XYZ file of C-alpha atoms in Angstrom:
746
model
C 27.661 -10.145 10.889
C 29.156 -9.411 7.474
C 27.452 -9.635 4.141
C 29.082 -12.954 3.419
C 30.015 -11.836 -0.093
C 33.756 -10.918 0.284
C 34.626 -11.636 -3.347
C 38.176 -12.091 -4.546
C 39.480 -10.192 -7.533
C 37.826 -11.359 -10.715
C 34.715 -12.747 -9.021
C 31.450 -11.390 -10.357
C 28.594 -9.927 -8.374
C 25.090 -11.350 -8.332
C 23.945 -8.439 -10.477
C 26.549 -9.044 -13.177
C 25.780 -12.783 -13.314
C 22.031 -12.172 -13.473
C 22.482 -9.558 -16.194
C 24.603 -11.970 -18.225
C 21.867 -14.611 -17.975
C 19.175 -12.019 -18.694
C 20.834 -11.111 -22.002
C 20.438 -14.715 -23.168
C 16.643 -14.662 -22.752
C 14.011 -13.899 -25.321
C 12.761 -15.589 -28.412
C 9.567 -16.297 -30.258
C 6.729 -14.304 -28.655
C 8.757 -13.635 -25.479
C 10.977 -10.647 -24.756
C 12.792 -9.205 -21.765
C 13.197 -5.502 -21.034
C 16.695 -4.184 -20.318
C 17.583 -3.846 -16.603
C 15.838 -0.794 -15.133
C 16.791 2.788 -14.506
C 15.027 5.042 -12.022
C 12.481 5.985 -14.696
C 10.998 2.478 -14.470
C 9.799 2.658 -10.902
C 6.526 0.686 -10.964
C 4.800 -2.116 -12.839
C 2.886 0.500 -14.847
C 6.224 1.948 -15.960
C 7.328 -1.563 -16.957
C 4.286 -2.078 -19.157
C 4.818 1.337 -20.771
C 8.482 0.518 -21.416
C 7.401 -2.767 -22.997
C 4.944 -0.985 -25.297
C 7.645 1.464 -26.338
C 10.221 -1.298 -26.912
C 7.738 -3.324 -28.964
C 7.022 -0.314 -31.155
C 10.726 0.481 -31.695
C 11.776 -3.117 -32.398
C 8.685 -4.122 -34.349
C 7.675 -6.791 -31.842
C 4.076 -7.975 -31.949
C 1.997 -6.213 -29.307
C 0.581 -9.507 -28.050
C 4.043 -10.887 -27.205
C 4.778 -11.762 -23.576
C 7.553 -10.054 -21.646
C 9.404 -9.954 -18.339
C 11.250 -7.194 -16.483
C 12.154 -5.863 -13.101
C 11.731 -2.266 -11.970
C 13.703 0.069 -9.759
C 11.855 -0.891 -6.595
C 12.720 -4.539 -7.269
C 16.299 -3.460 -7.937
C 16.608 -2.609 -4.235
C 17.267 -6.333 -3.792
C 20.870 -5.545 -4.818
C 23.274 -3.709 -2.546
C 25.806 -1.162 -3.771
C 28.229 -3.944 -4.668
C 25.630 -5.710 -6.790
C 25.012 -8.559 -4.350
C 21.522 -9.855 -3.628
C 20.205 -8.871 -0.219
C 16.727 -10.234 -0.867
C 14.618 -11.902 -3.515
C 14.580 -10.168 -6.901
C 10.975 -9.788 -8.052
C 10.571 -10.327 -11.790
C 7.334 -8.873 -13.154
C 5.752 -9.794 -16.430
C 2.984 -9.236 -18.945
C 1.165 -11.381 -21.472
C 0.737 -15.148 -21.182
C 1.899 -16.622 -17.879
C 2.866 -20.002 -19.347
C 4.963 -18.320 -22.039
C 6.799 -16.218 -19.462
C 7.362 -19.271 -17.244
C 8.943 -21.168 -20.116
C 10.939 -18.126 -21.208
C 12.501 -17.563 -17.783
C 13.237 -21.240 -17.175
C 14.997 -22.244 -13.978
C 17.161 -19.148 -13.717
C 20.941 -18.727 -14.001
C 23.321 -21.291 -12.554
C 23.509 -20.990 -8.794
C 20.090 -19.351 -8.530
C 16.492 -20.486 -8.385
C 13.220 -18.961 -9.562
C 10.001 -19.319 -7.580
C 6.854 -18.965 -9.690
C 4.326 -16.652 -8.015
C 1.436 -17.885 -10.169
C -0.756 -16.121 -12.739
C -1.418 -13.196 -10.383
C 2.020 -12.883 -8.825
C 5.616 -12.105 -9.655
C 8.486 -14.521 -10.185
C 11.115 -14.426 -7.408
C 14.790 -15.045 -8.102
C 17.263 -15.852 -5.341
C 20.491 -17.721 -4.689
C 20.679 -21.462 -4.139
C 22.233 -21.920 -0.691
C 23.711 -24.833 1.269
C 22.505 -26.067 4.686
C 23.771 -28.618 7.182
C 22.037 -31.744 8.446
C 19.754 -29.666 10.681
C 18.712 -27.493 7.763
C 20.827 -24.578 9.023
C 23.063 -22.352 6.898
C 26.617 -21.314 7.620
C 26.352 -18.144 9.771
C 28.635 -16.367 7.287
C 26.376 -17.197 4.336
C 24.293 -14.025 4.166
C 21.837 -15.415 1.603
C 21.338 -18.654 3.528
C 20.793 -16.786 6.804
C 18.310 -14.474 5.147
C 16.356 -17.360 3.652
C 16.197 -19.211 6.984
C 15.016 -16.113 8.834
C 12.374 -15.468 6.184
C 11.073 -19.018 6.638
C 11.011 -18.758 10.425
C 9.330 -15.356 10.221
C 6.464 -16.647 8.056
C 3.281 -17.189 10.129
C 1.673 -20.601 10.264
C -1.670 -18.925 10.997
C -2.818 -15.345 10.598
C -6.196 -14.067 11.778
C -7.559 -10.591 12.353
C -6.543 -10.629 16.006
C -3.648 -13.066 16.181
C -0.613 -14.337 14.327
C 0.906 -17.720 15.140
C 4.256 -19.260 14.184
C 5.355 -22.862 14.027
C 7.709 -23.933 16.781
C 11.361 -24.070 15.690
C 13.383 -27.219 16.033
C 15.756 -27.319 19.033
C 18.670 -26.860 16.620
C 17.025 -23.822 15.029
C 16.332 -22.226 18.417
C 19.914 -22.813 19.600
C 21.191 -21.363 16.323
C 19.045 -18.204 16.743
C 20.226 -17.684 20.332
C 23.837 -18.175 19.274
C 23.604 -15.638 16.496
C 21.875 -13.066 18.724
C 24.372 -13.595 21.530
C 27.268 -13.088 19.113
C 25.809 -9.744 18.080
C 25.113 -8.610 21.642
C 28.370 -9.646 23.281
C 30.845 -10.762 20.663
C 31.084 -14.140 22.410
C 29.199 -17.394 22.524
C 26.907 -18.343 25.407
C 28.500 -20.069 28.375
C 26.737 -23.440 28.280
C 25.053 -25.401 25.489
C 23.979 -22.336 23.588
C 22.043 -20.909 26.543
C 23.011 -17.275 27.183
C 24.744 -16.576 30.446
C 23.035 -14.079 32.739
C 24.026 -10.460 32.377
C 26.240 -9.738 35.368
C 29.488 -7.999 36.115
C 30.800 -11.109 37.895
C 31.359 -14.554 36.444
C 28.688 -17.182 36.916
C 30.876 -19.530 38.946
C 28.380 -22.362 38.840
C 29.208 -22.770 35.157
C 32.997 -22.605 35.586
C 35.484 -25.354 36.538
C 37.038 -25.276 40.017
C 40.051 -22.957 40.164
C 43.082 -23.571 42.451
C 43.372 -21.140 45.347
C 46.888 -20.291 44.281
C 48.327 -20.256 40.825
C 51.130 -22.711 40.080
C 54.651 -21.361 40.113
C 56.047 -20.400 36.760
C 59.419 -19.337 35.501
C 57.820 -16.861 33.148
C 57.045 -13.489 34.665
C 53.367 -12.657 34.644
C 52.279 -10.113 32.099
C 49.188 -8.012 32.315
C 47.002 -7.951 29.210
C 44.598 -5.017 29.125
C 41.000 -6.209 28.837
C 39.380 -5.824 25.445
C 36.692 -3.226 25.211
C 33.604 -5.036 23.863
C 32.203 -3.715 20.630
C 28.818 -2.029 20.731
C 25.984 -4.449 19.938
C 25.010 -4.543 16.285
C 21.331 -3.687 16.726
C 20.558 -3.493 13.013
C 21.674 -7.099 12.563
C 20.221 -8.202 15.902
C 16.718 -7.119 14.846
C 16.645 -9.933 12.286
C 17.084 -12.570 15.004
C 14.935 -10.883 17.656
C 11.715 -11.279 15.654
C 11.734 -15.061 15.061
C 12.686 -15.641 18.705
C 10.036 -13.441 20.294
C 7.386 -14.621 17.838
C 7.734 -17.817 19.865
C 8.118 -15.974 23.209
C 11.691 -17.245 23.361
C 13.704 -14.099 24.106
C 15.323 -14.598 27.505
C 15.304 -11.906 30.219
C 19.065 -11.553 29.789
C 18.783 -11.029 26.035
C 15.910 -8.609 26.520
C 17.784 -6.588 29.115
C 20.877 -6.296 26.950
C 18.782 -5.327 23.939
C 16.936 -2.681 25.946
C 20.136 -1.097 27.222
C 21.703 -1.007 23.762
C 18.479 0.246 22.175
C 18.095 3.125 24.608
C 21.681 4.168 24.115
C 21.817 3.925 20.333
C 18.326 5.344 19.654
C 17.905 7.855 22.461
C 14.978 10.149 21.692
C 13.915 8.112 18.653
C 13.181 4.635 19.923
C 10.770 3.810 17.098
C 13.569 4.239 14.546
C 14.976 0.802 15.391
C 13.346 -1.930 13.327
C 13.472 -4.451 16.181
C 11.525 -2.460 18.752
C 8.184 -4.306 18.542
C 9.367 -7.824 19.522
C 11.547 -6.345 22.276
C 8.591 -4.430 23.691
C 6.557 -7.637 23.550
C 9.289 -9.368 25.538
C 9.529 -6.523 28.063
C 5.790 -6.618 28.718
C 5.679 -10.409 28.796
C 8.511 -10.482 31.316
C 7.003 -7.565 33.316
C 10.240 -5.637 33.012
C 10.156 -2.398 35.053
C 11.250 -0.348 32.030
C 8.320 -1.442 29.875
C 6.064 1.509 30.473
C 8.672 4.219 30.002
C 9.553 2.614 26.683
C 5.881 2.323 25.636
C 5.196 5.954 26.508
C 8.258 7.055 24.531
C 7.171 5.058 21.495
C 3.687 6.574 21.542
C 0.695 5.329 19.512
C 2.947 3.210 17.282
C 3.108 0.793 20.202
C -0.689 0.356 20.330
C -0.831 -3.104 18.789
C 1.861 -4.402 21.143
C 0.158 -2.944 24.217
C -3.174 -4.460 23.196
C -1.542 -7.893 23.131
C -0.686 -7.438 26.834
C -3.867 -6.040 28.416
C -3.475 -4.346 31.792
C -4.845 -1.251 33.529
C -1.731 0.677 32.502
C -1.987 -0.334 28.849
C -5.691 0.573 28.902
C -4.854 4.033 30.243
C -2.203 4.711 27.613
C -4.312 3.404 24.737
C -7.318 5.479 25.791
C -5.272 8.680 25.837
C -3.851 7.994 22.382
C -7.273 7.019 21.016
C -8.947 10.202 22.218
C -6.233 12.190 20.463
C -7.405 10.661 17.178
C -5.071 7.735 16.507
C -6.889 4.890 14.736
C -4.449 2.162 15.763
C -4.846 3.210 19.378
C -8.645 3.038 19.024
C -8.427 -0.560 17.887
C -5.984 -1.409 20.686
C -8.121 0.397 23.250
C -11.202 -1.548 22.182
C -9.386 -4.867 22.336
C -7.955 -4.111 25.782
C -11.279 -2.751 27.090
C -12.984 -5.981 26.085
C -10.282 -8.075 27.725
C -10.456 -6.190 31.034
C -13.936 -4.696 31.383
C -16.601 -5.641 28.855
C -16.303 -8.774 26.728
C -19.550 -8.137 24.842
C -18.455 -6.621 21.480
C -21.505 -4.358 21.059
C -21.522 -3.019 24.601
C -17.798 -2.329 24.445
C -18.191 -0.495 21.132
C -21.089 1.555 22.451
C -19.128 2.638 25.526
C -16.036 3.647 23.598
C -18.003 5.390 20.853
C -19.655 7.523 23.512
C -16.283 8.492 24.943
C -14.948 9.402 21.507
C -17.995 11.570 20.864
C -17.812 13.249 24.269
C -14.171 14.141 23.723
C -14.857 15.302 20.124
C -12.310 12.892 18.703
C -11.961 12.970 14.887
C -14.622 11.157 12.839
C -12.013 8.678 11.649
C -11.838 7.231 15.161
C -15.408 5.956 14.791
C -14.373 4.168 11.592
C -11.448 2.589 13.443
C -13.805 1.521 16.239
C -16.196 0.010 13.701
C -13.280 -1.943 12.235
C -12.388 -3.200 15.713
C -15.993 -4.280 16.345
C -16.174 -6.092 13.034
C -12.871 -7.855 13.725
C -13.981 -8.920 17.198
C -17.278 -10.347 15.999
C -15.569 -12.151 13.119
C -13.134 -13.717 15.580
C -15.994 -14.848 17.815
C -17.795 -16.300 14.813
C -14.636 -17.965 13.542
C -14.036 -19.813 16.777
C -17.511 -20.502 18.134
C -20.254 -20.310 15.506
C -21.358 -21.978 12.301
C -20.920 -19.872 9.165
C -24.011 -20.406 6.985
C -22.539 -18.610 3.984
C -19.609 -21.020 3.926
C -21.733 -24.157 3.585
C -24.654 -22.806 1.573
C -25.186 -24.583 -1.721
C -22.673 -27.336 -0.988
C -25.011 -29.865 0.535
C -22.885 -29.864 3.671
C -24.253 -29.398 7.125
C -23.117 -26.175 8.851
C -20.245 -26.969 11.182
C -18.502 -25.093 13.936
C -15.746 -23.010 12.430
C -12.344 -24.387 13.263
C -9.106 -22.468 13.722
C -7.620 -21.582 10.384
C -10.773 -22.248 8.340
C -11.173 -19.708 5.500
C -13.954 -17.211 6.206
C -16.381 -16.251 3.449
C -15.744 -12.633 2.517
C -19.470 -11.881 2.591
C -19.731 -12.434 6.349
C -18.007 -9.221 7.464
C -19.771 -7.359 4.645
C -23.156 -8.495 5.906
C -22.151 -7.580 9.449
C -21.279 -4.043 8.321
C -24.624 -3.669 6.544
C -26.383 -4.723 9.734
C -24.378 -2.336 11.905
C -25.745 0.614 9.932
C -29.265 -0.002 11.268
C -28.385 -1.631 14.597
C -30.111 0.372 17.311
C -27.688 -1.029 19.879
C -24.991 1.143 18.335
C -24.825 4.947 18.618
C -25.350 7.041 15.506
C -21.650 7.854 14.899
C -20.913 4.137 14.577
C -23.929 3.573 12.353
C -22.782 6.416 10.089
C -19.341 4.834 9.846
C -20.983 1.515 8.975
C -23.173 3.113 6.307
C -20.080 4.580 4.633
C -18.153 1.306 4.846
C -21.058 -0.678 3.353
C -21.604 1.652 0.401
C -19.656 -0.483 -2.081
C -20.565 -3.869 -0.635
C -24.362 -4.068 -0.810
C -24.412 -5.737 -4.230
C -21.973 -8.407 -3.011
C -24.152 -9.085 0.031
C -27.212 -9.470 -2.196
C -25.322 -11.903 -4.382
C -24.042 -13.886 -1.394
C -27.568 -14.122 -0.041
C -28.475 -16.124 -3.118
C -26.273 -18.942 -1.850
C -28.070 -19.164 1.482
C -30.994 -21.307 2.538
C -34.312 -19.488 2.288
C -34.523 -18.284 5.900
C -30.968 -16.945 6.029
C -31.348 -15.361 2.585
C -34.506 -13.554 3.641
C -32.751 -12.278 6.756
C -29.758 -10.991 4.764
C -31.951 -9.296 2.143
C -34.043 -7.686 4.845
C -30.860 -6.250 6.358
C -29.925 -4.834 2.949
C -33.352 -3.235 2.524
C -33.128 -1.634 5.974
C -29.694 -0.329 5.080
C -30.789 1.165 1.763
C -33.738 2.862 3.424
C -31.487 4.491 6.030
C -28.352 5.111 3.952
C -29.048 8.565 2.514
C -29.969 9.984 5.901
C -26.889 8.481 7.548
C -24.478 9.607 4.830
C -25.829 13.146 4.386
C -22.961 15.585 4.892
C -20.256 12.916 5.074
C -17.344 11.926 2.872
C -14.186 9.814 2.724
C -11.187 10.056 5.017
C -9.018 12.675 3.340
C -6.031 11.958 5.556
C -5.873 8.246 4.769
C -4.359 6.204 1.984
C -4.630 8.101 -1.307
C -5.280 4.902 -3.217
C -8.504 4.605 -1.233
C -9.630 7.966 -2.581
C -8.836 6.824 -6.132
C -10.862 3.664 -5.531
C -14.015 5.656 -4.852
C -13.495 8.374 -7.459
C -16.231 6.862 -9.619
C -18.769 7.900 -6.970
C -18.132 11.537 -7.900
C -18.855 11.531 -11.633
C -21.812 13.633 -10.620
C -21.980 15.806 -7.514
C -25.086 16.093 -5.388
C -25.749 19.334 -3.491
C -24.677 17.485 -0.326
C -21.410 16.460 -2.032
C -20.701 20.065 -3.037
C -21.330 21.311 0.497
C -19.074 18.651 1.991
C -16.243 19.338 -0.462
C -16.438 23.080 0.170
C -16.503 22.581 3.921
C -13.364 20.466 3.698
C -11.566 23.152 1.682
C -12.483 25.727 4.320
C -11.336 23.447 7.146
C -7.761 24.372 8.153
C -7.146 20.783 9.288
C -7.521 19.426 5.728
C -4.078 18.489 4.428
C -2.598 18.978 0.979
C -3.841 15.641 -0.476
C -7.355 16.391 0.790
C -7.255 19.870 -0.694
C -6.089 18.449 -4.015
C -8.905 15.878 -4.062
C -11.691 18.309 -3.141
C -10.537 21.208 -5.288
C -10.079 19.030 -8.375
C -13.617 17.659 -8.058
C -15.185 21.077 -7.570
C -13.157 22.641 -10.396
C -13.755 19.844 -12.915
C -17.496 19.895 -12.278
C -17.645 23.684 -12.553
C -18.596 24.065 -8.902
C -15.464 25.835 -7.608
C -15.951 29.527 -6.933
C -14.401 32.590 -5.387
C -15.286 31.465 -1.856
C -13.248 28.311 -2.331
C -10.359 30.350 -3.711
C -10.502 32.817 -0.825
C -10.543 29.952 1.683
C -7.240 28.654 0.333
C -5.368 31.886 -0.323
C -4.113 32.253 3.277
C -2.517 28.796 2.987
C -1.032 28.738 -0.485
C 2.408 30.250 0.137
C 3.134 28.290 3.289
C 1.513 24.937 2.489
C 0.561 24.558 -1.168
C 3.988 25.441 -2.525
C 5.394 22.182 -1.140
C 6.177 19.244 -3.386
C 3.327 16.745 -3.547
C 3.550 13.871 -6.017
C 0.275 13.192 -7.802
C 1.610 10.659 -10.311
C -0.710 7.905 -9.131
C -3.805 9.959 -8.342
C -6.765 11.185 -10.353
C -6.079 14.799 -9.395
C -3.353 17.373 -9.944
C -1.194 19.287 -7.535
C -3.618 21.621 -5.713
C -1.628 24.741 -6.578
C -2.016 23.880 -10.257
C -5.779 23.631 -9.881
C -5.939 26.741 -7.682
C -4.029 28.733 -10.308
C -6.418 27.551 -13.028
C -9.370 28.628 -10.888
C -7.871 32.062 -10.170
C -7.217 32.580 -13.894
C -10.747 31.540 -14.859
C -12.230 33.880 -12.249
C -9.828 36.713 -13.210
C -9.092 36.972 -9.508
C -6.384 39.455 -8.400
C -4.477 36.567 -6.781
C -3.791 35.114 -10.237
C -0.910 37.531 -10.772
C 0.824 36.462 -7.561
C 0.330 32.801 -8.402
C 1.749 33.191 -11.920
C 4.713 35.137 -10.552
C 5.490 32.254 -8.221
C 5.276 29.716 -11.054
C 7.656 31.861 -13.124
C 10.442 31.712 -10.520
C 13.191 29.148 -11.143
C 12.818 27.480 -7.734
C 11.662 25.217 -6.237
C 12.639 22.786 -8.955
C 9.746 20.361 -8.379
C 7.290 22.747 -10.046
C 9.033 23.011 -13.404
C 7.577 19.796 -14.915
C 4.000 20.796 -13.981
C 4.058 24.563 -14.586
C 2.486 24.220 -18.027
C -0.509 22.406 -16.527
C -1.715 25.789 -15.248
C -2.417 26.760 -18.875
C -5.807 25.084 -18.589
C -6.944 28.162 -16.682
C -8.197 30.981 -18.948
C -6.838 29.220 -22.057
C -5.739 31.041 -25.201
C -3.896 30.209 -28.405
C -0.512 31.264 -27.024
C -0.833 28.838 -24.131
C -1.947 26.089 -26.498
C 1.091 26.700 -28.718
C 3.534 26.595 -25.777
C 2.022 23.349 -24.540
C 2.156 21.777 -27.979
C 5.796 22.716 -28.395
C 6.559 20.889 -25.142
C 4.532 17.815 -26.156
C 6.300 17.250 -29.474
C 9.708 17.911 -27.884
C 9.710 14.410 -26.410
C 10.059 15.593 -22.805
C 8.504 13.448 -20.079
C 4.731 13.891 -19.995
C 3.232 14.545 -16.545
C -0.210 15.599 -17.739
C 0.778 17.932 -20.574
C -1.064 16.171 -23.399
C -4.136 15.815 -21.189
C -3.968 19.551 -20.459
C -3.577 20.422 -24.132
C -6.557 18.263 -25.147
C -8.807 19.796 -22.482
C -7.528 23.295 -23.309
C -8.084 22.803 -27.044
C -11.593 21.478 -26.365
C -12.435 24.617 -24.405
C -11.099 26.876 -27.149
C -12.903 24.971 -29.907
C -16.096 24.392 -27.908
C -15.958 20.677 -28.683
C -15.764 17.440 -26.774
C -12.175 16.582 -25.789
C -12.634 13.080 -27.240
C -12.777 14.609 -30.717
C -9.647 16.634 -30.026
C -7.820 13.519 -28.850
C -8.907 11.299 -31.739
C -7.558 13.815 -34.271
C -4.103 13.195 -32.789
C -4.070 9.499 -33.692
C -1.030 9.001 -35.901
C 0.170 12.582 -35.345
C 3.996 12.793 -35.534
C 5.592 13.650 -32.200
C 2.706 12.311 -30.101
C 3.571 9.139 -28.215
C 0.896 6.517 -28.735
C 0.775 5.154 -25.181
C 0.332 8.672 -23.779
C -2.394 9.484 -26.290
C -4.225 6.245 -25.514
C -4.290 7.096 -21.813
C -5.460 10.637 -22.544
C -8.232 9.459 -24.861
C -9.675 7.289 -22.093
C -9.004 9.896 -19.411
C -11.004 12.679 -21.104
C -14.043 10.521 -21.902
C -15.939 12.494 -19.269
C -14.715 16.116 -19.404
C -16.639 16.858 -16.198
C -14.221 14.519 -14.414
C -10.990 13.858 -16.318
C -8.713 11.186 -14.894
C -5.222 12.557 -14.269
C -3.463 9.310 -13.330
C -0.327 9.155 -15.488
C -1.294 5.711 -16.832
C -4.481 3.728 -17.321
C -5.138 2.256 -13.881
C -6.102 -1.383 -14.509
C -7.707 -1.790 -11.047
C -9.997 1.231 -11.302
C -13.754 1.274 -11.866
C -13.413 4.752 -13.380
C -10.906 3.703 -16.036
C -12.906 0.570 -16.863
C -16.100 2.541 -17.462
C -14.353 5.184 -19.579
C -12.653 2.499 -21.689
C -16.028 0.884 -22.336
C -17.579 4.235 -23.230
C -14.837 5.073 -25.722
C -15.061 1.601 -27.257
C -18.809 1.994 -27.796
C -19.030 5.715 -28.670
C -20.646 5.932 -32.139
C -19.367 9.512 -32.552
C -15.754 8.324 -32.688
C -13.687 6.861 -35.505
C -12.924 3.155 -35.629
C -9.314 3.903 -34.662
C -10.373 5.759 -31.509
C -12.872 3.086 -30.541
C -10.186 0.435 -31.025
C -8.047 2.233 -28.432
C -10.916 2.073 -25.961
C -11.454 -1.614 -26.720
C -7.778 -2.430 -26.142
C -7.784 -0.578 -22.807
C -10.870 -2.529 -21.754
C -9.416 -5.883 -22.825
C -6.261 -5.158 -20.806
C -8.177 -4.090 -17.703
C -8.098 -6.264 -14.594
C -11.911 -6.513 -14.684
C -11.353 -9.082 -17.421
C -7.839 -10.331 -16.620
C -7.535 -10.283 -12.809
C -10.943 -9.291 -11.411
C -9.919 -10.062 -7.814
C -7.518 -7.101 -7.962
C -10.188 -4.522 -8.817
C -11.136 -2.163 -5.980
C -13.822 -1.868 -4.730
C -14.352 -5.585 -5.204
C -16.664 -6.766 -7.985
C -19.636 -9.056 -7.716
C -19.710 -12.274 -9.708
C -22.508 -10.723 -11.739
C -20.397 -7.681 -12.615
C -17.544 -9.939 -13.714
C -19.893 -12.021 -15.853
C -21.397 -8.873 -17.378
C -17.918 -7.534 -18.213
C -16.910 -10.805 -19.866
C -20.127 -10.898 -21.858
C -19.466 -7.332 -23.024
C -15.974 -8.280 -24.179
C -17.177 -11.488 -25.837
C -19.787 -9.563 -27.810
C -16.944 -7.471 -29.273
C -14.476 -10.317 -29.756
C -14.479 -9.918 -33.542
C -13.644 -6.205 -33.382
C -9.973 -5.256 -33.794
C -8.276 -3.380 -30.968
C -5.460 -0.867 -31.268
C -1.925 -2.240 -31.572
């Protein structure tokens, strides 16, 4: 299927029309940023660009604004035509932005995502009487498929979709059949069976002999059918199989084409999951070869079709350490062998321990247990937290009813001291509950007396056992890096157990580059890194640590930067080799961060070289932060005082200085994220501390106050991670209200 754009000469692309409309926007207290380049990649970049534009154009800093960034720009293809919704992000007052954007350019529509979402711009498309677009209208087809692919119900263990109309289902089959065969189905939109011979039951009777003709017969060579367009077919496969509507014929043709086009890399095709669902549902003989070739990525699909063979595959993948397979294994084990959630978890935890599977598998198993119990509660039990304080009688939870977030949190707290569970699972529960205890306490206040007492007793048991359970443990270093940033505030001070765990991880050859960066930064910043840590990493630095690793959105630097600083501080012989590597022209990724190594064994020459770079206007990737920390070491002063002396300094960009001032509030744990992270507990606390620090000038404190006022704790508290309690939100608002008459930085 084509793009449906085929413009004639002189016609304008979506991008050019949207840009023309965009240039007409703006006015009193509302501005739009120019269309993006690659330098505006995230929402944080957008807000920084807005601050810079306001400063250059003299726009009030409290004006509202709208923009899109480079990731949003992917909605346009190379010809400038929309291939998806264009997300328009914003800052300031939501009502002002809504009015400023209006309804969008002619031929387009804007969907308002609300005060915590983005605006979405897309084409206005035409549909027929059945609500179906022209198959050649790419935008209309995309919008229909998006609607059909939106679940009507989503729970932890199941996703459901509304049934399509008969016209919609026929339309989907027709489109898929076109892509698979280049022809329409034989009868009423129902695909003909895949066979090398015609299905004569669907054909009219044919005379035994052909009528005589004066025209000599000519032989037309048969057309060679085009290869199925699998990339396009994937879009129609999903909405069909979400309703278990793929036919055996369609599935067989898809399987054959998939195996041929993606031999040796089956998971590279975007449509593999619904096809595997169909294969298993239809008990196709090729199902298991396909599942084995896909590997652990197929775990969720296999778990939806429990059988002895799926159980065997999932178990093998789980014991190898795959978290998705653990969850699928647990779900399948319960379906086939042990429906009781606790007994099933105990059995599988024992197997994971016996086979020395990674610790992260116990966390995955805990997640599976929590999900299973929540599903049981959702469908069969009353939820006391949901009805507490409303005057309503507890009722059986119906399908689709919203669950109170405190229920799974309370369950996790209880798991930590549940003697029915083995210790590895209780340790995983203790770690998972660490940031949720205050929310459970708060939720207990909404319960009747008996339930509240029970919940608080569970919290007290947890707190009594927590330190013992968590001794010698730490976060998953191989997981999502944002999760490590979310818990960074736990490490403002390091206990002896923390130091031991961090050092053990550095010495562990299985710790990857992000984990090394996290652990080494913490040890170095707190003054706990030593020669043993350096020696543990030296065998790995040339082969592993010289690889590019982007730390733009983390609170730590590239580990080779930190390792070089440590070697310089220790005057270790390896420092010479490290500096020689940094001095080489390649690889190119290191050039922007080379100067960050000057924090190790600082001197005036290094300070001067850094300063020359800072005032040059080159892109800052931690250089001003490094200079402030370096200067503080040389002058034996707090880095806050170094940073505040730069306020108003020519050549120093204000938005970079503001971030640095907050980031160095605690020199024992500077925050290296390239912008103030508005979701972070760490950045919120540092902003408060700067705002209230009596040692600082009014100008410096105003910068801290502005950062605090802009933080999501006050603006969008639901986006802060770990989640806040209502009491913490109220306390933050009271803090801000008490300082309402104080001016903040522009």
